[in-house]
Amino acid sequence: MSLVLSGRKYARVVRASLRDRVNGLDGSPPGLAVIMVGDNPASRVYVGAKEKACKKVGYSSRVICLPAEVTEKDILSLIDELNADNSVHGILVQLPLPDHISDDRIASAVLPEKDVDGFHPVNVGRLWRGEDGLFPCTPSGIVELLHHHDIAMSGKNALIVGRSNIVGKPMAALLLRENCTVTVAHSRTVDLKEQCLRADILIVAVGRAEMIKGGWVKHGAVVVDVGMNRNSDGKLVGDVAYDEVSSICSAITPVPGGVGPLTIAFLLENTFKARSKLPVK
Ligand code: NDP
């Protein structure tokens, strides 16, 4: 039987620790501002969950909803205001943005010290250079989940399937910092199965229901499933065929209850960290 790496349980531990740290603070609590553009139902759910999570740990949060027709210039001036506001320690712009707005220009406008998503080029550079900074929440949560379960990373062969800027690439940088030997696979990778079979740590972030089968995984590997997909029955499943793989690997994250809850927990961690780097009001 493999060990189930429950992100849901670990996220509770993280939130309890944050509540204690918030209670011990002098001055104002950490403050998060979330900008949402348009009325995407999934974004509404995510933003609502972030607001609720902030409340639970005693943060102040502000959600600013803008119409889909808002201009990029107007969003940039709002970000300028939030950059200058001492009660706001973290700024997050909920993706996706409408096509007429550049994700890159928006990410670069947020002050790196308030960039709790870790998308600003300065933070990306700090991550790859091995410097301190704010790093993307999902991969940060994964590394801490593995530490929490005392999973050895140094010297291990890690394969990351997926090379997005949000998950795959920052995951690669973070595992390099943990002294893994890192390979990144993507849609043009030749013989993905062979690559997977070599991995001691396999992280999958593709977005294809149950694409990683039992016969693709090395005995005793640690498997982290980032994917969130609906299968043909409408059930939420990951990128890994859980039932097949869990009898082969030594540890695995379930879907749901695995990586998902870590993302918001580490958004809260990043906001706390951002507050401690900025002058306290
Ligand atoms: P993207 O669509 O941005 O990236 C997907 C990656 O998978 C790309 O690099 C793509 O390669 C690669 N890929 C696609 N098909 C294959 C294939 N057949 N074989 C190998 N690689 C392939 O996705 P994200 O990184 O944003 O998200 C991935 C999944 O993780 C999604 O299900 C998403 O919902 C989930 N997710 C979950 C989060 C959570 O909190 N639990 C947070 C973020 C994401 P190429 O670059 O060549 O196109």
PDB file of N, CA, C and O in Angstrom, residues 110-151:
ATOM      1  N   VAL A 110       2.946  44.345 -11.190  1.00  0.00           N
ATOM      2  CA  VAL A 110       2.846  44.148  -9.729  1.00  0.00           C
ATOM      3  C   VAL A 110       4.258  44.258  -9.144  1.00  0.00           C
ATOM      4  O   VAL A 110       5.203  43.688  -9.689  1.00  0.00           O
ATOM      5  N   LEU A 111       4.384  45.001  -8.059  1.00  0.00           N
ATOM      6  CA  LEU A 111       5.685  45.123  -7.383  1.00  0.00           C
ATOM      7  C   LEU A 111       6.202  43.711  -7.046  1.00  0.00           C
ATOM      8  O   LEU A 111       5.445  42.918  -6.455  1.00  0.00           O
ATOM      9  N   PRO A 112       7.447  43.363  -7.380  1.00  0.00           N
ATOM     10  CA  PRO A 112       7.924  41.996  -7.082  1.00  0.00           C
ATOM     11  C   PRO A 112       7.719  41.603  -5.621  1.00  0.00           C
ATOM     12  O   PRO A 112       7.415  40.449  -5.330  1.00  0.00           O
ATOM     13  N   GLU A 113       7.819  42.574  -4.709  1.00  0.00           N
ATOM     14  CA  GLU A 113       7.665  42.278  -3.276  1.00  0.00           C
ATOM     15  C   GLU A 113       6.215  41.977  -2.899  1.00  0.00           C
ATOM     16  O   GLU A 113       5.937  41.499  -1.807  1.00  0.00           O
ATOM     17  N   LYS A 114       5.253  42.308  -3.793  1.00  0.00           N
ATOM     18  CA  LYS A 114       3.832  42.011  -3.529  1.00  0.00           C
ATOM     19  C   LYS A 114       3.295  40.925  -4.474  1.00  0.00           C
ATOM     20  O   LYS A 114       2.101  40.622  -4.450  1.00  0.00           O
ATOM     21  N   ASP A 115       4.178  40.349  -5.249  1.00  0.00           N
ATOM     22  CA  ASP A 115       3.791  39.404  -6.299  1.00  0.00           C
ATOM     23  C   ASP A 115       3.607  37.999  -5.702  1.00  0.00           C
ATOM     24  O   ASP A 115       4.449  37.109  -5.869  1.00  0.00           O
ATOM     25  N   VAL A 116       2.468  37.799  -5.020  1.00  0.00           N
ATOM     26  CA  VAL A 116       2.266  36.545  -4.275  1.00  0.00           C
ATOM     27  C   VAL A 116       2.000  35.333  -5.181  1.00  0.00           C
ATOM     28  O   VAL A 116       2.012  34.197  -4.705  1.00  0.00           O
ATOM     29  N   ASP A 117       1.796  35.569  -6.484  1.00  0.00           N
ATOM     30  CA  ASP A 117       1.682  34.453  -7.427  1.00  0.00           C
ATOM     31  C   ASP A 117       3.063  33.993  -7.906  1.00  0.00           C
ATOM     32  O   ASP A 117       3.188  32.928  -8.497  1.00  0.00           O
ATOM     33  N   GLY A 118       4.065  34.859  -7.714  1.00  0.00           N
ATOM     34  CA  GLY A 118       5.420  34.512  -8.174  1.00  0.00           C
ATOM     35  C   GLY A 118       5.577  34.532  -9.681  1.00  0.00           C
ATOM     36  O   GLY A 118       6.408  33.807 -10.230  1.00  0.00           O
ATOM     37  N   PHE A 119       4.808  35.387 -10.350  1.00  0.00           N
ATOM     38  CA  PHE A 119       4.861  35.420 -11.825  1.00  0.00           C
ATOM     39  C   PHE A 119       5.725  36.562 -12.370  1.00  0.00           C
ATOM     40  O   PHE A 119       5.961  36.633 -13.567  1.00  0.00           O
ATOM     41  N   HIS A 120       6.116  37.513 -11.515  1.00  0.00           N
ATOM     42  CA  HIS A 120       6.915  38.653 -11.998  1.00  0.00           C
ATOM     43  C   HIS A 120       8.288  38.159 -12.458  1.00  0.00           C
ATOM     44  O   HIS A 120       8.889  37.306 -11.794  1.00  0.00           O
ATOM     45  N   PRO A 121       8.787  38.693 -13.603  1.00  0.00           N
ATOM     46  CA  PRO A 121      10.095  38.229 -14.099  1.00  0.00           C
ATOM     47  C   PRO A 121      11.207  38.310 -13.041  1.00  0.00           C
ATOM     48  O   PRO A 121      12.118  37.479 -13.053  1.00  0.00           O
ATOM     49  N   VAL A 122      11.141  39.285 -12.151  1.00  0.00           N
ATOM     50  CA  VAL A 122      12.178  39.384 -11.108  1.00  0.00           C
ATOM     51  C   VAL A 122      12.120  38.158 -10.193  1.00  0.00           C
ATOM     52  O   VAL A 122      13.150  37.563  -9.848  1.00  0.00           O
ATOM     53  N   ASN A 123      10.925  37.748  -9.806  1.00  0.00           N
ATOM     54  CA  ASN A 123      10.799  36.556  -8.951  1.00  0.00           C
ATOM     55  C   ASN A 123      11.176  35.283  -9.713  1.00  0.00           C
ATOM     56  O   ASN A 123      11.762  34.364  -9.126  1.00  0.00           O
ATOM     57  N   VAL A 124      10.836  35.239 -11.013  1.00  0.00           N
ATOM     58  CA  VAL A 124      11.225  34.074 -11.821  1.00  0.00           C
ATOM     59  C   VAL A 124      12.755  33.977 -11.848  1.00  0.00           C
ATOM     60  O   VAL A 124      13.343  32.903 -11.647  1.00  0.00           O
ATOM     61  N   GLY A 125      13.414  35.117 -12.038  1.00  0.00           N
ATOM     62  CA  GLY A 125      14.882  35.145 -12.047  1.00  0.00           C
ATOM     63  C   GLY A 125      15.454  34.736 -10.694  1.00  0.00           C
ATOM     64  O   GLY A 125      16.403  33.946 -10.622  1.00  0.00           O
ATOM     65  N   ARG A 126      14.858  35.255  -9.624  1.00  0.00           N
ATOM     66  CA  ARG A 126      15.342  34.907  -8.280  1.00  0.00           C
ATOM     67  C   ARG A 126      15.218  33.402  -8.043  1.00  0.00           C
ATOM     68  O   ARG A 126      16.089  32.779  -7.437  1.00  0.00           O
ATOM     69  N   LEU A 127      14.101  32.831  -8.512  1.00  0.00           N
ATOM     70  CA  LEU A 127      13.875  31.388  -8.329  1.00  0.00           C
ATOM     71  C   LEU A 127      14.992  30.586  -9.010  1.00  0.00           C
ATOM     72  O   LEU A 127      15.604  29.705  -8.409  1.00  0.00           O
ATOM     73  N   TRP A 128      15.268  30.924 -10.272  1.00  0.00           N
ATOM     74  CA  TRP A 128      16.269  30.141 -11.016  1.00  0.00           C
ATOM     75  C   TRP A 128      17.682  30.416 -10.526  1.00  0.00           C
ATOM     76  O   TRP A 128      18.565  29.564 -10.658  1.00  0.00           O
ATOM     77  N   ARG A 129      17.927  31.603  -9.956  1.00  0.00           N
ATOM     78  CA  ARG A 129      19.268  31.928  -9.459  1.00  0.00           C
ATOM     79  C   ARG A 129      19.510  31.367  -8.057  1.00  0.00           C
ATOM     80  O   ARG A 129      20.595  31.507  -7.513  1.00  0.00           O
ATOM     81  N   GLY A 130      18.447  30.779  -7.441  1.00  0.00           N
ATOM     82  CA  GLY A 130      18.617  30.235  -6.088  1.00  0.00           C
ATOM     83  C   GLY A 130      18.554  31.309  -5.025  1.00  0.00           C
ATOM     84  O   GLY A 130      19.061  31.120  -3.913  1.00  0.00           O
ATOM     85  N   GLU A 131      17.950  32.466  -5.352  1.00  0.00           N
ATOM     86  CA  GLU A 131      17.832  33.564  -4.384  1.00  0.00           C
ATOM     87  C   GLU A 131      16.480  33.508  -3.686  1.00  0.00           C
ATOM     88  O   GLU A 131      15.571  32.798  -4.118  1.00  0.00           O
ATOM     89  N   ASP A 132      16.348  34.326  -2.635  1.00  0.00           N
ATOM     90  CA  ASP A 132      15.068  34.402  -1.928  1.00  0.00           C
ATOM     91  C   ASP A 132      14.074  35.234  -2.763  1.00  0.00           C
ATOM     92  O   ASP A 132      14.480  36.178  -3.440  1.00  0.00           O
ATOM     93  N   GLY A 133      12.809  34.894  -2.697  1.00  0.00           N
ATOM     94  CA  GLY A 133      11.796  35.641  -3.445  1.00  0.00           C
ATOM     95  C   GLY A 133      10.436  35.040  -3.194  1.00  0.00           C
ATOM     96  O   GLY A 133      10.262  34.223  -2.279  1.00  0.00           O
ATOM     97  N   LEU A 134       9.463  35.440  -3.987  1.00  0.00           N
ATOM     98  CA  LEU A 134       8.115  34.851  -3.910  1.00  0.00           C
ATOM     99  C   LEU A 134       7.950  33.929  -5.122  1.00  0.00           C
ATOM    100  O   LEU A 134       8.144  34.363  -6.258  1.00  0.00           O
ATOM    101  N   PHE A 135       7.589  32.676  -4.864  1.00  0.00           N
ATOM    102  CA  PHE A 135       7.578  31.674  -5.923  1.00  0.00           C
ATOM    103  C   PHE A 135       6.180  31.079  -6.093  1.00  0.00           C
ATOM    104  O   PHE A 135       5.391  31.075  -5.143  1.00  0.00           O
ATOM    105  N   PRO A 136       5.851  30.561  -7.294  1.00  0.00           N
ATOM    106  CA  PRO A 136       4.489  30.079  -7.562  1.00  0.00           C
ATOM    107  C   PRO A 136       3.972  29.092  -6.505  1.00  0.00           C
ATOM    108  O   PRO A 136       4.699  28.224  -6.000  1.00  0.00           O
ATOM    109  N   CYS A 137       2.690  29.271  -6.188  1.00  0.00           N
ATOM    110  CA  CYS A 137       2.093  28.607  -5.010  1.00  0.00           C
ATOM    111  C   CYS A 137       1.988  27.087  -5.162  1.00  0.00           C
ATOM    112  O   CYS A 137       2.284  26.353  -4.207  1.00  0.00           O
ATOM    113  N   THR A 138       1.548  26.607  -6.323  1.00  0.00           N
ATOM    114  CA  THR A 138       1.326  25.152  -6.461  1.00  0.00           C
ATOM    115  C   THR A 138       2.645  24.382  -6.314  1.00  0.00           C
ATOM    116  O   THR A 138       2.736  23.488  -5.456  1.00  0.00           O
ATOM    117  N   PRO A 139       3.688  24.718  -7.076  1.00  0.00           N
ATOM    118  CA  PRO A 139       4.938  23.964  -6.885  1.00  0.00           C
ATOM    119  C   PRO A 139       5.568  24.172  -5.508  1.00  0.00           C
ATOM    120  O   PRO A 139       6.148  23.234  -4.950  1.00  0.00           O
ATOM    121  N   SER A 140       5.423  25.371  -4.932  1.00  0.00           N
ATOM    122  CA  SER A 140       5.971  25.584  -3.573  1.00  0.00           C
ATOM    123  C   SER A 140       5.283  24.643  -2.595  1.00  0.00           C
ATOM    124  O   SER A 140       5.918  24.033  -1.729  1.00  0.00           O
ATOM    125  N   GLY A 141       3.946  24.527  -2.733  1.00  0.00           N
ATOM    126  CA  GLY A 141       3.180  23.646  -1.845  1.00  0.00           C
ATOM    127  C   GLY A 141       3.602  22.194  -2.004  1.00  0.00           C
ATOM    128  O   GLY A 141       3.689  21.449  -1.024  1.00  0.00           O
ATOM    129  N   ILE A 142       3.897  21.791  -3.234  1.00  0.00           N
ATOM    130  CA  ILE A 142       4.295  20.396  -3.481  1.00  0.00           C
ATOM    131  C   ILE A 142       5.617  20.085  -2.773  1.00  0.00           C
ATOM    132  O   ILE A 142       5.748  19.065  -2.090  1.00  0.00           O
ATOM    133  N   VAL A 143       6.588  20.987  -2.914  1.00  0.00           N
ATOM    134  CA  VAL A 143       7.888  20.740  -2.260  1.00  0.00           C
ATOM    135  C   VAL A 143       7.695  20.641  -0.745  1.00  0.00           C
ATOM    136  O   VAL A 143       8.233  19.740  -0.090  1.00  0.00           O
ATOM    137  N   GLU A 144       6.888  21.530  -0.173  1.00  0.00           N
ATOM    138  CA  GLU A 144       6.691  21.498   1.283  1.00  0.00           C
ATOM    139  C   GLU A 144       5.899  20.265   1.709  1.00  0.00           C
ATOM    140  O   GLU A 144       6.136  19.724   2.794  1.00  0.00           O
ATOM    141  N   LEU A 145       4.976  19.801   0.871  1.00  0.00           N
ATOM    142  CA  LEU A 145       4.239  18.562   1.184  1.00  0.00           C
ATOM    143  C   LEU A 145       5.223  17.384   1.256  1.00  0.00           C
ATOM    144  O   LEU A 145       5.136  16.537   2.158  1.00  0.00           O
ATOM    145  N   LEU A 146       6.176  17.353   0.319  1.00  0.00           N
ATOM    146  CA  LEU A 146       7.162  16.258   0.320  1.00  0.00           C
ATOM    147  C   LEU A 146       8.055  16.361   1.563  1.00  0.00           C
ATOM    148  O   LEU A 146       8.342  15.362   2.221  1.00  0.00           O
ATOM    149  N   HIS A 147       8.456  17.577   1.914  1.00  0.00           N
ATOM    150  CA  HIS A 147       9.251  17.752   3.156  1.00  0.00           C
ATOM    151  C   HIS A 147       8.450  17.301   4.373  1.00  0.00           C
ATOM    152  O   HIS A 147       8.982  16.630   5.252  1.00  0.00           O
ATOM    153  N   HIS A 148       7.186  17.702   4.406  1.00  0.00           N
ATOM    154  CA  HIS A 148       6.320  17.374   5.548  1.00  0.00           C
ATOM    155  C   HIS A 148       6.270  15.860   5.763  1.00  0.00           C
ATOM    156  O   HIS A 148       6.176  15.384   6.893  1.00  0.00           O
ATOM    157  N   HIS A 149       6.341  15.100   4.669  1.00  0.00           N
ATOM    158  CA  HIS A 149       6.290  13.637   4.771  1.00  0.00           C
ATOM    159  C   HIS A 149       7.689  13.010   4.759  1.00  0.00           C
ATOM    160  O   HIS A 149       7.813  11.798   4.534  1.00  0.00           O
ATOM    161  N   ASP A 150       8.714  13.846   4.991  1.00  0.00           N
ATOM    162  CA  ASP A 150      10.107  13.357   5.044  1.00  0.00           C
ATOM    163  C   ASP A 150      10.497  12.561   3.801  1.00  0.00           C
ATOM    164  O   ASP A 150      11.191  11.536   3.903  1.00  0.00           O
ATOM    165  N   ILE A 151      10.052  12.992   2.664  1.00  0.00           N
ATOM    166  CA  ILE A 151      10.427  12.304   1.418  1.00  0.00           C
ATOM    167  C   ILE A 151      11.759  12.876   0.929  1.00  0.00           C
ATOM    168  O   ILE A 151      11.890  14.092   0.743  1.00  0.00           O
TER     169      ILE A 151
END
